[in-house]
């Protein structure tokens, strides 16, 4: 069967005709690593060939994102300074403002009073903003009539000032990239004095090599932290998007399914300390909200033995028993809607599949069900809820039922998804569901839906419909589990096989369904009862022979 991505052994379609559907399990009910296992197993020979999947997210409308981006103080000041430069301002050979205009720029930005002395820090801040405006090409270098170096506003400035959403977001994204790159930069190591000129050159090369290596490691750490934060935020309930820094660090350090040992606790502390200043820098561009590590924690640690202090800090930082106030001392980070937008763009640029919720809900029912069924990376319930908004229930139910028909490879999964969607519409759709009670493909699921909604006078299905629906239901579930042997084993173990497996499978192998043989083979391979498994294998052989 084709590979799948969701692990829903308790999906409503797992119930047989005439039974109540079980509570459905959606991707948010599972561990992130189980759903989107980017790390893979160490003993999986093809782990490096597996695609890294990131969860779908819901973004704010473009206009709202653009308004938030335009309101970021750092970006707003860069735009303001670029307009101030009109028509041009003299600059030096590096493109920096000359001293007189440095002071004027600081005053213009409100970093210094209109009169009197201008603090050096204010001038440096104005130069930093001018540098950002230059990096973003809001101001561009040129030469005046006398051949002197000057810089003035570029054509990029006008649409941004006019509030063009696309231009504003593109500018913010570029600014976020600049700030993120700078955040990962560290202060270079001081060179140590060496004897002789050649020794000094060798030492300088060594230090440069070390600096570049540490720089690359810092950039990689920040990149991984932002992606993990993006993934965690995708599943967060409203109001629960904040992640303790210790938890974020633990996700980066501790292998899936393991408890941190003493060495890992030390590494968690190191990662927290390394991320702390970088995340603080990213807050300035509006990519995230960040409460840094309480500086007093470092002072407290100095009073203890260093190794023991690090381990104690890490335990406290990742402890689920820590109260909010205690956890906040170790740092809190929350991805903003702008940050979610920005990281998704970066993931797309790197070639990742980073879908949006609702991508499959823009067409008719056939496009919805087929899109979800074939997608590698999707939250079915979210897509269905988006599609149902504003639709008339009975008409939507009829459309879903019609789209569920077929005997193609993903048809069982489409029927399972249609049942889930129709269940969201409530009892109002009973007339549409009753219309298909005699349909071989849909009758079993229709009965399950009616019973789940408390309907009365639901006729019992005939034996052929029971058997066909049994095969179809398990085929849909197995497609949905995507080859996960453990979950498939749990599903098969719960299969209600009669006391007479030979008689039951003697009927089942005769069912005209594309997946009859594969369902029987899976039962034969995974059922814990040897007698049941043997009869299933015999039936599978007969089904194969018939075809």
Short mmCIF file of C-alpha atoms in Angstrom, two decimals:
data_model
loop_
_atom_site.label_atom_id
_atom_site.label_comp_id
_atom_site.label_asym_id
_atom_site.label_seq_id
_atom_site.Cartn_x
_atom_site.Cartn_y
_atom_site.Cartn_z
CA UNK A 1 0.00 0.00 0.00
CA UNK A 2 1.20 3.54 -0.60
CA UNK A 3 3.05 5.21 2.24
CA UNK A 4 1.06 7.48 4.54
CA UNK A 5 1.74 9.88 7.35
CA UNK A 6 -1.03 9.86 9.96
CA UNK A 7 -1.38 7.33 12.76
CA UNK A 8 -5.10 7.11 13.47
CA UNK A 9 -5.97 3.58 14.62
CA UNK A 10 -9.10 4.92 16.33
CA UNK A 11 -10.51 6.85 13.41
CA UNK A 12 -14.34 6.62 13.13
CA UNK A 13 -14.06 4.49 10.01
CA UNK A 14 -12.41 1.75 12.04
CA UNK A 15 -15.83 0.92 13.40
CA UNK A 16 -17.91 -1.59 11.59
CA UNK A 17 -21.45 -1.08 10.41
CA UNK A 18 -23.93 -0.84 13.21
CA UNK A 19 -21.42 0.29 15.84
CA UNK A 20 -20.57 3.59 17.43
CA UNK A 21 -17.46 5.28 15.97
CA UNK A 22 -14.52 5.64 18.32
CA UNK A 23 -12.99 9.01 19.17
CA UNK A 24 -10.71 10.00 16.29
CA UNK A 25 -7.04 10.66 16.86
CA UNK A 26 -5.47 13.47 14.88
CA UNK A 27 -1.80 14.36 14.45
CA UNK A 28 -1.88 16.77 17.39
CA UNK A 29 -2.54 13.78 19.66
CA UNK A 30 0.87 12.29 18.94
CA UNK A 31 4.44 13.21 19.75
CA UNK A 32 5.99 15.59 17.24
CA UNK A 33 8.80 13.16 16.45
CA UNK A 34 6.31 10.33 15.86
CA UNK A 35 4.42 12.40 13.34
CA UNK A 36 7.17 14.24 11.54
CA UNK A 37 10.21 12.12 12.37
CA UNK A 38 12.91 14.30 10.90
CA UNK A 39 15.68 12.56 12.83
CA UNK A 40 15.02 8.98 11.80
CA UNK A 41 16.41 5.87 13.38
CA UNK A 42 20.14 5.36 13.65
CA UNK A 43 19.81 1.83 12.36
CA UNK A 44 17.63 2.90 9.43
CA UNK A 45 19.91 2.53 6.43
CA UNK A 46 17.76 4.89 4.38
CA UNK A 47 17.35 7.55 7.10
CA UNK A 48 19.34 10.11 5.14
CA UNK A 49 17.08 9.57 2.14
CA UNK A 50 13.86 10.20 4.06
CA UNK A 51 12.25 13.60 3.46
CA UNK A 52 12.10 15.95 6.42
CA UNK A 53 8.48 16.92 6.93
CA UNK A 54 7.38 20.00 8.81
CA UNK A 55 3.81 20.41 10.04
CA UNK A 56 1.27 22.63 8.31
CA UNK A 57 0.53 25.97 9.93
CA UNK A 58 -2.12 28.64 9.73
CA UNK A 59 -0.81 32.13 8.90
CA UNK A 60 -2.50 35.47 9.43
CA UNK A 61 -3.80 37.21 6.28
CA UNK A 62 -1.11 38.98 4.28
CA UNK A 63 -2.49 42.41 5.12
CA UNK A 64 -2.32 41.77 8.87
CA UNK A 65 1.21 40.40 8.61
CA UNK A 66 2.30 43.42 6.60
CA UNK A 67 0.80 45.79 9.18
CA UNK A 68 2.72 44.01 11.94
CA UNK A 69 5.93 44.13 9.91
CA UNK A 70 5.59 47.85 9.21
CA UNK A 71 5.12 48.45 12.94
CA UNK A 72 8.39 46.78 13.94
CA UNK A 73 10.40 49.72 15.37
CA UNK A 74 13.73 48.69 13.85
CA UNK A 75 12.25 48.40 10.36
CA UNK A 76 10.18 51.55 10.73
CA UNK A 77 13.31 53.51 11.69
CA UNK A 78 15.21 52.17 8.70
CA UNK A 79 12.39 53.30 6.39
CA UNK A 80 12.24 56.68 8.11
CA UNK A 81 15.98 57.19 7.82
CA UNK A 82 15.93 56.28 4.14
CA UNK A 83 13.32 58.96 3.45
CA UNK A 84 15.36 61.48 5.49
CA UNK A 85 18.29 60.87 3.14
CA UNK A 86 16.43 62.39 0.17
CA UNK A 87 17.57 63.55 -2.24
CA UNK A 88 21.06 62.42 -1.19
CA UNK A 89 23.46 62.56 1.73
CA UNK A 90 27.27 62.56 1.50
CA UNK A 91 28.90 59.29 2.59
CA UNK A 92 32.41 57.97 2.99
CA UNK A 93 34.06 55.22 0.94
CA UNK A 94 32.28 52.57 3.04
CA UNK A 95 28.88 54.14 2.47
CA UNK A 96 28.58 55.44 6.05
CA UNK A 97 27.21 58.87 6.90
CA UNK A 98 29.71 61.64 7.57
CA UNK A 99 30.01 62.89 11.18
CA UNK A 100 27.68 65.89 10.81
CA UNK A 101 24.91 63.75 9.31
CA UNK A 102 25.46 61.02 11.91
CA UNK A 103 24.37 63.49 14.58
CA UNK A 104 21.52 64.75 12.41
CA UNK A 105 20.34 61.17 11.82
CA UNK A 106 20.32 60.44 15.55
CA UNK A 107 18.22 63.53 16.19
CA UNK A 108 15.85 62.71 13.30
CA UNK A 109 15.20 59.24 14.71
CA UNK A 110 14.47 60.62 18.15
CA UNK A 111 17.53 58.94 19.62
CA UNK A 112 18.85 62.28 20.87
CA UNK A 113 17.34 65.66 21.84
CA UNK A 114 16.83 68.28 19.15
CA UNK A 115 19.43 70.50 20.80
CA UNK A 116 22.47 69.95 22.95
CA UNK A 117 24.95 67.09 23.07
CA UNK A 118 24.26 63.82 21.29
CA UNK A 119 25.42 60.76 23.22
CA UNK A 120 27.85 58.47 21.42
CA UNK A 121 25.49 55.52 21.88
CA UNK A 122 22.80 57.41 19.98
CA UNK A 123 25.17 58.06 17.08
CA UNK A 124 26.20 54.41 16.99
CA UNK A 125 22.55 53.34 16.96
CA UNK A 126 21.81 55.73 14.09
CA UNK A 127 24.76 54.28 12.16
CA UNK A 128 23.45 50.76 12.81
CA UNK A 129 20.06 51.68 11.41
CA UNK A 130 21.69 53.38 8.42
CA UNK A 131 23.68 50.21 7.82
CA UNK A 132 20.47 48.16 7.90
CA UNK A 133 18.82 50.57 5.45
CA UNK A 134 21.83 50.13 3.16
CA UNK A 135 21.75 46.33 3.48
CA UNK A 136 18.06 46.38 2.59
CA UNK A 137 18.80 48.69 -0.39
CA UNK A 138 16.41 51.31 0.93
CA UNK A 139 19.31 53.69 0.33
CA UNK A 140 21.76 53.17 -2.52
CA UNK A 141 25.19 54.71 -3.23
CA UNK A 142 25.79 57.11 -6.11
CA UNK A 143 27.95 60.10 -7.11
CA UNK A 144 26.82 63.69 -7.27
CA UNK A 145 27.62 66.16 -10.08
CA UNK A 146 31.05 66.86 -8.60
CA UNK A 147 31.86 63.16 -8.36
CA UNK A 148 31.51 62.96 -4.57
CA UNK A 149 30.15 59.82 -2.92
CA UNK A 150 26.52 60.16 -1.87
CA UNK A 151 23.58 57.90 -0.99
CA UNK A 152 19.86 58.43 -1.31
CA UNK A 153 16.50 56.62 -1.28
CA UNK A 154 16.02 53.80 -3.77
CA UNK A 155 12.98 52.86 -5.79
CA UNK A 156 12.29 50.14 -3.20
CA UNK A 157 11.22 52.76 -0.66
CA UNK A 158 8.05 54.13 -2.32
CA UNK A 159 5.91 50.93 -2.33
CA UNK A 160 6.93 50.24 1.28
CA UNK A 161 5.88 53.72 2.37
CA UNK A 162 2.64 53.30 0.42
CA UNK A 163 1.88 50.20 2.48
CA UNK A 164 2.06 47.65 -0.35
CA UNK A 165 1.71 44.39 1.60
CA UNK A 166 3.96 42.35 -0.68
CA UNK A 167 6.71 44.99 -0.63
CA UNK A 168 6.51 45.41 3.15
CA UNK A 169 6.70 41.67 3.83
CA UNK A 170 9.57 41.23 1.37
CA UNK A 171 11.44 44.05 3.11
CA UNK A 172 10.75 42.60 6.57
CA UNK A 173 11.90 39.15 5.46
CA UNK A 174 15.17 40.62 4.16
CA UNK A 175 15.63 42.52 7.41
CA UNK A 176 14.96 39.37 9.44
CA UNK A 177 17.61 37.52 7.42
CA UNK A 178 20.15 40.29 8.09
CA UNK A 179 19.38 40.37 11.81
CA UNK A 180 19.46 36.57 12.09
CA UNK A 181 22.87 36.42 10.41
CA UNK A 182 24.19 39.11 12.73
CA UNK A 183 22.68 37.39 15.77
CA UNK A 184 24.79 34.31 15.07
CA UNK A 185 28.00 36.33 14.96
CA UNK A 186 30.24 36.17 18.01
CA UNK A 187 33.04 38.34 19.20
CA UNK A 188 36.38 37.17 17.73
CA UNK A 189 38.88 35.67 20.12
CA UNK A 190 41.68 37.97 21.20
CA UNK A 191 44.93 36.99 19.55
CA UNK A 192 47.64 35.88 21.89
CA UNK A 193 51.10 37.44 21.61
CA UNK A 194 53.60 35.24 19.84
CA UNK A 195 57.29 35.62 19.21
CA UNK A 196 58.14 36.67 15.69
CA UNK A 197 56.17 37.98 12.75
CA UNK A 198 55.58 34.55 11.18
CA UNK A 199 54.30 33.17 14.47
CA UNK A 200 51.86 36.08 14.70
CA UNK A 201 50.57 35.32 11.18
CA UNK A 202 50.19 31.61 11.96
CA UNK A 203 48.35 32.42 15.17
CA UNK A 204 46.07 34.86 13.35
CA UNK A 205 45.17 32.19 10.78
CA UNK A 206 44.49 29.68 13.54
CA UNK A 207 42.24 32.11 15.38
CA UNK A 208 40.41 33.00 12.18
CA UNK A 209 39.79 29.34 11.46
CA UNK A 210 38.47 28.80 14.98
CA UNK A 211 36.28 31.87 14.70
CA UNK A 212 34.76 30.75 11.40
CA UNK A 213 34.10 27.27 12.81
CA UNK A 214 32.38 28.60 15.94
CA UNK A 215 30.45 31.08 13.79
CA UNK A 216 29.15 28.29 11.58
CA UNK A 217 28.18 26.20 14.61
CA UNK A 218 26.29 29.12 16.15
CA UNK A 219 24.40 29.76 12.90
CA UNK A 220 23.50 26.07 12.61
CA UNK A 221 22.30 25.95 16.23
CA UNK A 222 20.10 29.00 15.76
CA UNK A 223 18.71 27.62 12.51
CA UNK A 224 17.81 24.30 14.16
CA UNK A 225 16.29 26.05 17.17
CA UNK A 226 14.05 28.18 14.98
CA UNK A 227 12.84 25.18 12.99
CA UNK A 228 12.05 23.20 16.16
CA UNK A 229 10.23 26.24 17.56
CA UNK A 230 8.23 26.47 14.31
CA UNK A 231 7.24 22.81 14.53
CA UNK A 232 6.27 23.05 18.20
CA UNK A 233 4.23 26.20 17.57
CA UNK A 234 2.26 24.48 14.81
CA UNK A 235 0.61 22.17 17.34
CA UNK A 236 0.22 24.68 20.17
CA UNK A 237 -3.25 25.64 21.32
CA UNK A 238 -4.06 29.38 21.33
CA UNK A 239 -2.41 30.97 24.33
CA UNK A 240 0.03 28.08 24.75
CA UNK A 241 2.60 29.03 22.12
CA UNK A 242 5.31 30.02 24.63
CA UNK A 243 8.13 27.48 25.00
CA UNK A 244 10.56 27.48 27.96
CA UNK A 245 14.12 27.91 26.73
CA UNK A 246 15.16 24.80 28.64
CA UNK A 247 12.56 22.72 26.83
CA UNK A 248 13.69 24.10 23.46
CA UNK A 249 17.31 23.29 24.32
CA UNK A 250 16.35 19.78 25.45
CA UNK A 251 14.59 19.15 22.13
CA UNK A 252 17.86 20.01 20.40
CA UNK A 253 20.06 17.89 22.67
CA UNK A 254 18.17 14.85 23.94
CA UNK A 255 17.48 12.03 21.44
CA UNK A 256 13.83 11.08 20.99
CA UNK A 257 12.50 8.82 23.72
CA UNK A 258 15.49 9.21 26.02
CA UNK A 259 15.87 10.84 29.42
CA UNK A 260 18.73 13.34 29.75
CA UNK A 261 21.80 12.04 31.57
CA UNK A 262 24.34 14.22 33.38
CA UNK A 263 26.31 14.93 30.21
CA UNK A 264 23.16 15.91 28.32
CA UNK A 265 22.12 18.21 31.16
CA UNK A 266 25.41 20.02 30.79
CA UNK A 267 24.87 20.28 27.04
CA UNK A 268 21.36 21.64 27.60
CA UNK A 269 22.80 24.40 29.77
CA UNK A 270 25.42 25.21 27.11
CA UNK A 271 22.75 25.42 24.41
CA UNK A 272 20.57 27.68 26.59
CA UNK A 273 23.49 30.04 27.23
CA UNK A 274 24.42 30.07 23.53
CA UNK A 275 20.85 30.75 22.36
CA UNK A 276 20.07 33.41 24.96
CA UNK A 277 21.78 36.42 23.29
CA UNK A 278 20.83 35.28 19.79
CA UNK A 279 17.14 35.02 20.60
CA UNK A 280 17.27 38.42 22.29
CA UNK A 281 18.56 39.90 19.02
CA UNK A 282 15.75 38.30 17.02
CA UNK A 283 13.11 39.88 19.24
CA UNK A 284 14.11 43.29 17.89
CA UNK A 285 12.97 42.45 14.38
CA UNK A 286 9.65 41.03 15.60
CA UNK A 287 10.47 37.43 14.75
CA UNK A 288 9.78 36.25 18.28
CA UNK A 289 8.98 37.36 21.81
CA UNK A 290 11.71 36.50 24.26
CA UNK A 291 12.24 36.72 27.99
CA UNK A 292 15.97 36.18 28.55
CA UNK A 293 17.63 34.09 31.22
CA UNK A 294 17.60 35.78 34.61
CA UNK A 295 21.19 37.10 35.11
CA UNK A 296 20.97 36.25 38.80
CA UNK A 297 20.99 32.57 37.87
CA UNK A 298 24.60 32.95 36.75
CA UNK A 299 25.52 34.59 40.03
CA UNK A 300 23.84 31.80 41.96
CA UNK A 301 25.69 29.22 39.89
CA UNK A 302 29.05 30.77 40.76
CA UNK A 303 28.41 29.97 44.40
CA UNK A 304 28.13 26.26 43.62
CA UNK A 305 30.52 23.78 42.06
CA UNK A 306 30.37 24.57 38.36
CA UNK A 307 29.44 21.11 37.07
CA UNK A 308 26.82 20.54 39.73
CA UNK A 309 25.39 24.02 39.13
CA UNK A 310 25.01 23.41 35.39
CA UNK A 311 23.24 20.11 35.95
CA UNK A 312 20.95 21.63 38.58
CA UNK A 313 20.06 24.52 36.27
CA UNK A 314 19.32 22.20 33.38
CA UNK A 315 17.13 19.94 35.53
CA UNK A 316 15.17 22.94 36.78
CA UNK A 317 14.86 24.37 33.27
CA UNK A 318 13.30 21.23 31.79
CA UNK A 319 11.37 20.11 34.88
CA UNK A 320 7.62 19.77 34.23
CA UNK A 321 7.04 20.44 37.94
CA UNK A 322 8.50 23.96 37.76
CA UNK A 323 5.91 26.68 38.24
CA UNK A 324 5.53 29.52 35.74
CA UNK A 325 7.64 31.97 37.70
CA UNK A 326 10.49 29.51 38.14
CA UNK A 327 10.41 28.42 34.49
CA UNK A 328 10.43 32.04 33.35
CA UNK A 329 13.78 32.61 35.07
CA UNK A 330 15.38 30.21 32.60
CA UNK A 331 14.04 32.02 29.56
CA UNK A 332 10.79 31.92 27.59
CA UNK A 333 10.44 32.13 23.83
CA UNK A 334 7.38 32.54 21.63
CA UNK A 335 7.29 32.66 17.86
CA UNK A 336 5.24 35.60 16.58
CA UNK A 337 2.90 35.38 13.57
CA UNK A 338 5.59 37.27 11.65
CA UNK A 339 8.18 34.77 12.82
CA UNK A 340 6.01 31.88 11.70
CA UNK A 341 5.67 33.53 8.29
CA UNK A 342 9.40 34.20 8.04
CA UNK A 343 10.60 30.75 9.07
CA UNK A 344 8.14 29.13 6.69
CA UNK A 345 9.57 31.22 3.84
CA UNK A 346 13.08 30.16 4.79
CA UNK A 347 12.03 26.51 4.89
CA UNK A 348 10.47 26.83 1.44
CA UNK A 349 13.64 28.46 0.14
CA UNK A 350 15.62 25.46 1.41
CA UNK A 351 13.35 23.07 -0.45
CA UNK A 352 11.25 21.84 2.47
CA UNK A 353 7.57 21.11 2.09
CA UNK A 354 6.02 23.60 4.52
CA UNK A 355 2.28 23.55 3.81
CA UNK A 356 -0.45 25.86 5.03
CA UNK A 357 -3.65 24.70 6.68
CA UNK A 358 -6.46 25.01 4.15
CA UNK A 359 -4.41 24.29 1.04
CA UNK A 360 -6.69 21.36 0.16
CA UNK A 361 -9.94 23.13 1.13
CA UNK A 362 -10.20 25.54 -1.77
CA UNK A 363 -11.97 23.27 -4.26
CA UNK A 364 -14.89 20.86 -4.28
CA UNK A 365 -15.32 17.77 -2.10
CA UNK A 366 -13.47 15.56 -4.57
CA UNK A 367 -10.42 17.84 -4.47
CA UNK A 368 -10.59 17.98 -0.66
CA UNK A 369 -10.74 14.23 -0.09
CA UNK A 370 -8.27 13.33 -2.82
CA UNK A 371 -5.85 16.03 -1.73
CA UNK A 372 -5.85 14.92 1.89
CA UNK A 373 -5.66 11.24 0.94
CA UNK A 374 -2.61 11.74 -1.27
CA UNK A 375 -0.82 14.36 0.84
CA UNK A 376 2.26 13.35 2.79
CA UNK A 377 1.95 16.18 5.28
CA UNK A 378 -1.52 17.29 6.33
CA UNK A 379 -3.86 17.77 9.31
CA UNK A 380 -7.10 16.21 8.00
CA UNK A 381 -9.50 17.62 10.58
CA UNK A 382 -8.19 21.15 10.07
CA UNK A 383 -8.57 20.92 6.29
CA UNK A 384 -12.09 19.55 6.66
CA UNK A 385 -13.13 22.28 9.07
CA UNK A 386 -11.88 24.96 6.68
CA UNK A 387 -13.78 23.36 3.80
CA UNK A 388 -17.04 23.09 5.77
CA UNK A 389 -17.16 26.77 6.71
CA UNK A 390 -20.18 28.43 5.13
CA UNK A 391 -21.48 25.30 3.38
CA UNK A 392 -25.06 24.10 3.59
CA UNK A 393 -24.90 20.80 5.58
CA UNK A 394 -27.12 18.52 3.47
CA UNK A 395 -25.61 19.71 0.20
CA UNK A 396 -22.09 19.34 1.59
CA UNK A 397 -22.86 15.82 2.82
CA UNK A 398 -24.17 14.76 -0.60
CA UNK A 399 -21.09 16.19 -2.28
CA UNK A 400 -18.78 14.37 0.14
CA UNK A 401 -20.59 11.06 -0.32
CA UNK A 402 -20.36 11.32 -4.09
CA UNK A 403 -16.64 12.14 -3.87
CA UNK A 404 -16.09 9.10 -1.65
CA UNK A 405 -17.06 6.60 -4.33
CA UNK A 406 -14.55 4.65 -6.39
CA UNK A 407 -12.18 1.68 -6.38
CA UNK A 408 -8.90 3.49 -7.04
CA UNK A 409 -5.92 2.95 -4.67
CA UNK A 410 -6.89 5.68 -2.17
CA UNK A 411 -10.67 5.25 -2.34
CA UNK A 412 -10.91 3.53 1.10
CA UNK A 413 -9.09 6.46 2.65
CA UNK A 414 -11.39 8.93 0.87
CA UNK A 415 -14.40 7.15 2.34
CA UNK A 416 -12.85 7.27 5.80
CA UNK A 417 -12.21 11.02 5.45
CA UNK A 418 -15.72 11.61 4.07
CA UNK A 419 -17.17 9.90 7.13
CA UNK A 420 -15.08 12.14 9.36
CA UNK A 421 -16.23 15.25 7.50
CA UNK A 422 -19.91 14.31 7.49
CA UNK A 423 -19.70 13.57 11.20
CA UNK A 424 -18.72 17.22 11.72
CA UNK A 425 -22.01 18.35 10.13
CA UNK A 426 -24.26 16.84 12.80
CA UNK A 427 -27.71 15.32 12.68
CA UNK A 428 -28.98 17.78 10.05
CA UNK A 429 -27.44 15.65 7.30
CA UNK A 430 -29.52 12.55 8.10
CA UNK A 431 -31.61 12.82 4.88
CA UNK A 432 -28.48 12.80 2.70
CA UNK A 433 -26.94 9.89 4.62
CA UNK A 434 -30.13 7.78 4.40
CA UNK A 435 -30.08 8.17 0.63
CA UNK A 436 -27.02 5.88 0.40
CA UNK A 437 -28.05 3.15 2.87
CA UNK A 438 -28.42 0.63 0.02
CA UNK A 439 -25.17 1.64 -1.68
CA UNK A 440 -22.58 -1.15 -1.40
CA UNK A 441 -19.63 1.25 -1.04
CA UNK A 442 -21.27 3.76 1.31
CA UNK A 443 -24.04 1.88 3.12
CA UNK A 444 -21.92 0.57 5.96
CA UNK A 445 -20.38 3.93 6.78
CA UNK A 446 -23.81 5.56 6.44
CA UNK A 447 -25.22 3.27 9.10
CA UNK A 448 -22.32 4.00 11.43
CA UNK A 449 -22.87 7.74 10.98
CA UNK A 450 -26.61 7.52 11.67
CA UNK A 451 -26.09 5.45 14.80
CA UNK A 452 -23.41 7.82 16.08
CA UNK A 453 -25.90 10.69 15.76
CA UNK A 454 -28.61 8.84 17.67
CA UNK A 455 -30.81 8.07 14.68
CA UNK A 456 -33.52 5.43 15.03
CA UNK A 457 -34.87 2.87 12.61
CA UNK A 458 -31.47 2.22 11.04
CA UNK A 459 -31.83 -1.03 9.04
CA UNK A 460 -29.36 -3.83 9.58
CA UNK A 461 -26.95 -4.33 6.67
CA UNK A 462 -26.97 -7.56 4.73
CA UNK A 463 -24.02 -9.94 5.00
CA UNK A 464 -22.29 -8.92 1.72
CA UNK A 465 -22.35 -5.26 2.82
CA UNK A 466 -20.91 -6.16 6.24
CA UNK A 467 -18.05 -8.08 4.67
CA UNK A 468 -17.29 -5.46 1.99
CA UNK A 469 -17.34 -2.65 4.58
CA UNK A 470 -15.04 -4.66 6.84
CA UNK A 471 -12.42 -4.94 4.10
CA UNK A 472 -12.85 -1.31 3.07
CA UNK A 473 -12.59 -0.03 6.63
CA UNK A 474 -9.40 -1.91 7.38
CA UNK A 475 -7.94 -0.97 4.01
CA UNK A 476 -8.53 2.70 4.79
CA UNK A 477 -6.98 2.34 8.23
CA UNK A 478 -3.91 0.55 6.89
CA UNK A 479 -3.46 3.19 4.22
CA UNK A 480 -3.67 5.83 6.92
CA UNK A 481 -1.07 4.15 9.11
CA UNK A 482 1.45 4.19 6.29
CA UNK A 483 3.30 1.00 7.12
CA UNK A 484 3.83 1.63 10.85
CA UNK A 485 4.06 -1.98 11.98
CA UNK A 486 3.44 -1.25 15.67
CA UNK A 487 0.22 0.67 15.05
CA UNK A 488 -0.89 -1.82 12.42
CA UNK A 489 -0.37 -4.62 14.96
CA UNK A 490 -2.51 -2.75 17.50
CA UNK A 491 -5.24 -2.28 14.91
CA UNK A 492 -5.24 -5.90 13.81
CA UNK A 493 -5.15 -7.17 17.41
CA UNK A 494 -8.45 -5.38 18.06
CA UNK A 495 -10.11 -6.96 15.03
CA UNK A 496 -13.34 -8.67 16.14
CA UNK A 497 -12.75 -12.12 14.67
CA UNK A 498 -15.50 -14.66 15.41
CA UNK A 499 -14.93 -17.90 17.26
CA UNK A 500 -14.81 -19.51 13.84
CA UNK A 501 -11.95 -17.75 12.00
CA UNK A 502 -11.95 -20.34 9.24
CA UNK A 503 -15.59 -19.63 8.49
CA UNK A 504 -15.16 -15.85 8.79
CA UNK A 505 -12.14 -15.69 6.49
CA UNK A 506 -13.80 -18.24 4.23
CA UNK A 507 -16.36 -15.53 3.52
CA UNK A 508 -13.99 -12.58 3.57
CA UNK A 509 -11.62 -13.77 0.84
CA UNK A 510 -14.51 -13.85 -1.63
CA UNK A 511 -15.22 -10.10 -1.21
CA UNK A 512 -14.77 -8.20 -4.46
CA UNK A 513 -12.58 -5.38 -3.21
CA UNK A 514 -9.18 -4.17 -4.52
CA UNK A 515 -7.60 -4.59 -1.09
CA UNK A 516 -9.09 -7.90 0.03
CA UNK A 517 -5.88 -9.88 -0.38
CA UNK A 518 -3.68 -7.21 1.19
CA UNK A 519 -5.93 -6.85 4.23
CA UNK A 520 -5.91 -10.62 4.74
CA UNK A 521 -2.13 -10.76 4.32
CA UNK A 522 -1.67 -8.07 6.95
CA UNK A 523 -3.93 -9.94 9.37
CA UNK A 524 -1.99 -13.12 8.71
CA UNK A 525 1.28 -11.37 9.40
CA UNK A 526 0.33 -9.33 12.47
CA UNK A 527 -2.53 -10.98 14.36
CA UNK A 528 -1.33 -12.25 17.76
CA UNK A 529 -3.57 -15.33 17.69
CA UNK A 530 -1.68 -17.95 15.67
CA UNK A 531 -4.87 -19.76 14.70
CA UNK A 532 -6.44 -16.58 13.37
CA UNK A 533 -3.23 -15.58 11.57
CA UNK A 534 -2.98 -18.99 9.88
CA UNK A 535 -6.56 -18.86 8.60
CA UNK A 536 -6.02 -15.29 7.34
CA UNK A 537 -2.93 -16.38 5.39
CA UNK A 538 -4.83 -19.25 3.81
CA UNK A 539 -7.63 -16.89 2.85
CA UNK A 540 -5.16 -14.38 1.42
CA UNK A 541 -3.68 -17.10 -0.80
CA UNK A 542 -7.16 -17.93 -2.11
CA UNK A 543 -7.90 -14.26 -2.78
CA UNK A 544 -4.64 -13.91 -4.70
CA UNK A 545 -5.31 -17.10 -6.66
CA UNK A 546 -8.76 -15.89 -7.63
CA UNK A 547 -7.29 -12.74 -9.15
#
